[in-house]
Short mmCIF file of C-alpha atoms in Angstrom, two decimals:
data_model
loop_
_atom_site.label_atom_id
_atom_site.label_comp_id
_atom_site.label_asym_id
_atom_site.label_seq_id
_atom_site.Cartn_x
_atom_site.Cartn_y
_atom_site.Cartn_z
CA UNK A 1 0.00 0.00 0.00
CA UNK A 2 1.39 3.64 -1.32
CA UNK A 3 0.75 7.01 -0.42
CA UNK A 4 1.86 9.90 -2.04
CA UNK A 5 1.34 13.07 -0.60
CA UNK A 6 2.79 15.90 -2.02
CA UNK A 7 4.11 18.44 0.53
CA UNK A 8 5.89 21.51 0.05
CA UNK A 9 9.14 20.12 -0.74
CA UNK A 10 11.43 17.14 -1.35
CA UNK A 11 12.37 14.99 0.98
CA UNK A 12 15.75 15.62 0.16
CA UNK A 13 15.39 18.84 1.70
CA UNK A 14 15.20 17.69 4.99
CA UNK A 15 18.43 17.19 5.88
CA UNK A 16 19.51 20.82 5.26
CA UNK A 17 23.04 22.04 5.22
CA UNK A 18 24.25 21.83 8.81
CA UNK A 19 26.80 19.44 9.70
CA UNK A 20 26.34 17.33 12.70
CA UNK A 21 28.11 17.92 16.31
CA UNK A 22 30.58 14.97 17.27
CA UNK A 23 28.54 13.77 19.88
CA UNK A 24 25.58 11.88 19.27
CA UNK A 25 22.59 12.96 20.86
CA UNK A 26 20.48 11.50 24.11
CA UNK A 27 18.48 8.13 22.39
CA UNK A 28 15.68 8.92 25.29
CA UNK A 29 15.62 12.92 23.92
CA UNK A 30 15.30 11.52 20.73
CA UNK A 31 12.43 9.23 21.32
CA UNK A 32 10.57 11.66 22.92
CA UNK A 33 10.30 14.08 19.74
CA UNK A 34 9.45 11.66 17.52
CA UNK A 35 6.34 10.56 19.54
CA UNK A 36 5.35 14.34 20.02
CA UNK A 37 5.42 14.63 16.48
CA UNK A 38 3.80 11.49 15.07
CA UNK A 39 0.96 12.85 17.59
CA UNK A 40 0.69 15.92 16.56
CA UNK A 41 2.51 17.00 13.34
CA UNK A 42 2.70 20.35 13.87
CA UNK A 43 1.57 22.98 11.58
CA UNK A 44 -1.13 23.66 9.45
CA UNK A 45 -1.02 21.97 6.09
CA UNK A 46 -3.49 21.47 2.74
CA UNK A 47 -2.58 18.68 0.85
CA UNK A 48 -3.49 17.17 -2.27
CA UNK A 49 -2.14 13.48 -3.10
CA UNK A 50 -2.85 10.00 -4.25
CA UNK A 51 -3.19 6.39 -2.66
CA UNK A 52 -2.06 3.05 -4.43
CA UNK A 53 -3.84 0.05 -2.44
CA UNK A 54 -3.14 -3.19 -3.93
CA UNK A 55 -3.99 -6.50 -1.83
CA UNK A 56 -4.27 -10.46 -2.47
CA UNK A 57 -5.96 -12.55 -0.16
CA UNK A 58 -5.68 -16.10 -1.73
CA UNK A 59 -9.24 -17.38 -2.22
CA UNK A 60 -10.77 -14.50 -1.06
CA UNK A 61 -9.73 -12.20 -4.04
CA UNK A 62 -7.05 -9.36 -5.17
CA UNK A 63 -7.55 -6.27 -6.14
CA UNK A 64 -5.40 -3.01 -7.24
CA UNK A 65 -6.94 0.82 -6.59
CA UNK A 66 -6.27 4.20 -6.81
CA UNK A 67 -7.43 6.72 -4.66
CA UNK A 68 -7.47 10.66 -4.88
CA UNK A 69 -6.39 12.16 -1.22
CA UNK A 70 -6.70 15.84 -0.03
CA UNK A 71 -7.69 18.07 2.91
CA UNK A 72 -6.55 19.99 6.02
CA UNK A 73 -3.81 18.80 8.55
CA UNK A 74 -3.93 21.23 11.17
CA UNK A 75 -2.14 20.38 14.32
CA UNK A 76 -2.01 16.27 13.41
CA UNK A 77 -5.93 16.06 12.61
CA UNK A 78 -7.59 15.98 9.71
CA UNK A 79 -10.27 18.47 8.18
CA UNK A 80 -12.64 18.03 5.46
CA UNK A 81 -10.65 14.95 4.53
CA UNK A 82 -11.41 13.07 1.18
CA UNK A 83 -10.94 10.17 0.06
CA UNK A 84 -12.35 9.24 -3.99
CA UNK A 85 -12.34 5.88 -5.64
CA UNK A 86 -10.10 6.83 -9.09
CA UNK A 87 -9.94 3.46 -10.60
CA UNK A 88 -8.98 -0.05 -10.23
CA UNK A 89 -11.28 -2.75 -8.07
CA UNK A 90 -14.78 -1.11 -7.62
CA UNK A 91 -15.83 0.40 -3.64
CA UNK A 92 -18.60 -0.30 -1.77
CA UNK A 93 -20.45 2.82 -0.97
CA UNK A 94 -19.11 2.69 2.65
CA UNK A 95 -15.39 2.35 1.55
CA UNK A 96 -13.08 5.42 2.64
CA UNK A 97 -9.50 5.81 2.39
CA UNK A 98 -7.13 7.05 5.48
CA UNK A 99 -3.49 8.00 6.12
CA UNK A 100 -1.28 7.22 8.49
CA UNK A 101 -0.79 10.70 8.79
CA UNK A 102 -2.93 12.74 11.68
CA UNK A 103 -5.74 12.23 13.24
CA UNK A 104 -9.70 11.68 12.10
CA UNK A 105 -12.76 12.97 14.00
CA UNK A 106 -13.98 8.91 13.89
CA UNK A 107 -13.40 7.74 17.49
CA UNK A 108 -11.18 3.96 16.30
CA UNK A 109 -9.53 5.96 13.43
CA UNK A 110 -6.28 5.90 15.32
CA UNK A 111 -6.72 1.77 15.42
CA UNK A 112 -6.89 1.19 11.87
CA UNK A 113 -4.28 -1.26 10.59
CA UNK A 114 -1.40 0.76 9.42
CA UNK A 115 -1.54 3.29 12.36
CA UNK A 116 -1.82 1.20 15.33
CA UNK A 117 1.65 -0.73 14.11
CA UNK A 118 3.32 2.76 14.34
CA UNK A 119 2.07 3.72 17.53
CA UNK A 120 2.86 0.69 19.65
CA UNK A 121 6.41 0.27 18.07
CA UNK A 122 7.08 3.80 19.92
CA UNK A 123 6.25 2.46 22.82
CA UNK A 124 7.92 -1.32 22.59
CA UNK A 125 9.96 -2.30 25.04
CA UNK A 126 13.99 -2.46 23.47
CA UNK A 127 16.58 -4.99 23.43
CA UNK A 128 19.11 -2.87 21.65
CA UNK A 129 19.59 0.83 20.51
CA UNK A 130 22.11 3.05 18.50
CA UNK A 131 21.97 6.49 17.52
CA UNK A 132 24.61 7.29 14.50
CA UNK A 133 25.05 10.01 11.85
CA UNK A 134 22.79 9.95 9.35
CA UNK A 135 23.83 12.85 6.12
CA UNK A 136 24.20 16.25 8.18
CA UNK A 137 21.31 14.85 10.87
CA UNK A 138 21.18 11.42 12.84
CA UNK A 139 19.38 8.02 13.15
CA UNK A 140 17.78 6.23 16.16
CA UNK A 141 17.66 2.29 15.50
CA UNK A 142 15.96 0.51 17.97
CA UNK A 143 15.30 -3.42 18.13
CA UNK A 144 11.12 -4.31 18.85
CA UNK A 145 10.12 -6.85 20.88
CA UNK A 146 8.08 -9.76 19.50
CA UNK A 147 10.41 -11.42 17.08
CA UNK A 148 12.81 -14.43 17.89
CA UNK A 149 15.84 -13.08 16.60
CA UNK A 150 15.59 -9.30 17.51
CA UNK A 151 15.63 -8.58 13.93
CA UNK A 152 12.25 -6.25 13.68
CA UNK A 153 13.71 -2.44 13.99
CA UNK A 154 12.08 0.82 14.34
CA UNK A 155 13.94 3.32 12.60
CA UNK A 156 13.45 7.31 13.17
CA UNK A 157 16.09 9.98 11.16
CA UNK A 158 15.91 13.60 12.81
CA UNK A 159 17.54 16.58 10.75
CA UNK A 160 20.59 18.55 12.35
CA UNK A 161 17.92 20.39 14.77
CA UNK A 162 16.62 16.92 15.99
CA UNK A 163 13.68 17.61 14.28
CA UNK A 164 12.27 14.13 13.38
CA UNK A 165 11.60 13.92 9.60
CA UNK A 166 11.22 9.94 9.18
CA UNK A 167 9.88 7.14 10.87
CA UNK A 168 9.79 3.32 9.66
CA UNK A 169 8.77 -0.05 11.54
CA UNK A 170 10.67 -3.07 9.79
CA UNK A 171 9.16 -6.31 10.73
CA UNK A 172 10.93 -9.73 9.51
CA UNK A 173 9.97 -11.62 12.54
CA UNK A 174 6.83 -12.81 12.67
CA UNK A 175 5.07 -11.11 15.61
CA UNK A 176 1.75 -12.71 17.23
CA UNK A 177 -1.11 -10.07 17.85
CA UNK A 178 -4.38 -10.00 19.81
CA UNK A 179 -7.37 -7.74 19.70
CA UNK A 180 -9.71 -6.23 22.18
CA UNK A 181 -12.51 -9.38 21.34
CA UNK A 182 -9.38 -12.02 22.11
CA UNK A 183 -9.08 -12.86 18.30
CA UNK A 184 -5.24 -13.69 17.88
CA UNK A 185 -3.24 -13.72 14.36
CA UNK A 186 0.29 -13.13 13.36
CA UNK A 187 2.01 -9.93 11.50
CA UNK A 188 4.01 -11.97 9.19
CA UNK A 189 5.97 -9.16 8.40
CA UNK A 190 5.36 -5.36 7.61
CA UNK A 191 7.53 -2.70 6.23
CA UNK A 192 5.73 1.20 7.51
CA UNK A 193 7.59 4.12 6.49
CA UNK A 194 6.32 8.20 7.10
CA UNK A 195 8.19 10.89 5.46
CA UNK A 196 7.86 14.80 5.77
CA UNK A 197 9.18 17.75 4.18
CA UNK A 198 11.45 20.40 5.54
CA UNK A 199 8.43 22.38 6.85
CA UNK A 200 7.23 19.18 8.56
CA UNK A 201 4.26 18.61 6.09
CA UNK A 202 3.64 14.94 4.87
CA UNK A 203 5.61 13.95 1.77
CA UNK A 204 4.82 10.17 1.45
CA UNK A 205 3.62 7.23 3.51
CA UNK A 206 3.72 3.53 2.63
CA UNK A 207 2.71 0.27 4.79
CA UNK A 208 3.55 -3.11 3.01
CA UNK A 209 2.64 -6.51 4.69
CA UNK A 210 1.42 -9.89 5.20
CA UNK A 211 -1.04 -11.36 7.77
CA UNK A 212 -1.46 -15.02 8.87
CA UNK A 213 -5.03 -15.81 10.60
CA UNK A 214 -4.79 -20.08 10.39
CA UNK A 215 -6.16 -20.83 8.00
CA UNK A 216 -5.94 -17.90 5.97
CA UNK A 217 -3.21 -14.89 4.79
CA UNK A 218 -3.61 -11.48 3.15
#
């Protein structure tokens, strides 16, 4: 699944021209910004994009679709968000589109597959962390909990001011998951990456994976 989201530059521009001090910065420091920010997203933003959703689920069908994105992020929520069917598999009339950007005025919008992923690997507990220079800003890898080999990462990159500018779960591990109702399954792997511009609005978002509820997998 692909999200474009054209901001008001390149992601290239994040980075900026400042060279890095010597010493790397506090982890703890670190994680705290980028879980401010993935809350909030400051700033006030009107964007425009498009959505590529493409999905096979064995028996139960495949399907490819493109969406057209756009509204108001002010402050991490969304206003007068749309989401239109452009082509590809058919919706049914009560199909909408989300991001994993912001927030939605729908009370279990922040649990919707994508989203939740994001927010609990912020909070994971850690086996393992490094911070290390990343162009003229740095990068905060910690190892997630939930896989057998410590192999699943979360991955943030901050620009020379610390101001976080990427975050990206990496899951190669499979990890088991339960919901509220007790129903259990396994994230067989998932790749989640956020991107902003250098004036914080969203640039791109993308969430690849692969689910395993016996006997079935999406």
């Amino acid at each position: 699944m692909i999200v474009l989201l054209l901001g008001l530059a390149g992601a290239e521009e994040v980075a900026g021209a400042e060279v890095a001090p010597a010493e790397p910065p506090d982890s703890a420091d670190l994680m705290d910004r980028a879980k401010k920010a993935v809350a909030a997203f400051p700033g006030c933003f009107v964007m425009r994009g498009t959505a590529h959703d493409t999905w096979n689920a064995g028996i139960f069908g495949k399907g490819d679709r493109v969406w057209a994105l756009g509204g108001t992020l002010d402050g991490g929520r969304w206003d007068h968000y749309y989401s239109e069917w452009e082509s590809g598999t058919p919706i049914k009339k009560e199909e909408v589109r989300g991001s994993l950007f912001g927030r939605f005025e729908k009370p279990d919008a922040d649990e919707s597959a994508g989203r939740r992923p994001l927010l609990a690997a912020l909070e994971d507990d850690v086996a393992m962390e490094y911070v290390e220079p990343e162009g003229s800003g740095w990068r905060l890898s910690r190892t997630l909990k939930g896989g057998d080999a410590a192999r699943n990462l979360l991955i943030l990159k901050f620009d020379a001011n610390l101001r976080p500018w990427s975050w990206a779960v990496k899951i190669v591990d499979p990890v088991k998951v339960q919901n509220e109702k007790g129903s259990r399954a396994k994230i067989v792997a998932m790749d989640i990456e956020l991107s902003t511009d250098g004036e914080g609005a969203p640039v791109a978002e993308r969430l690849t994976g692969s689910f395993a509820k016996w006997p079935f997998a999406v």
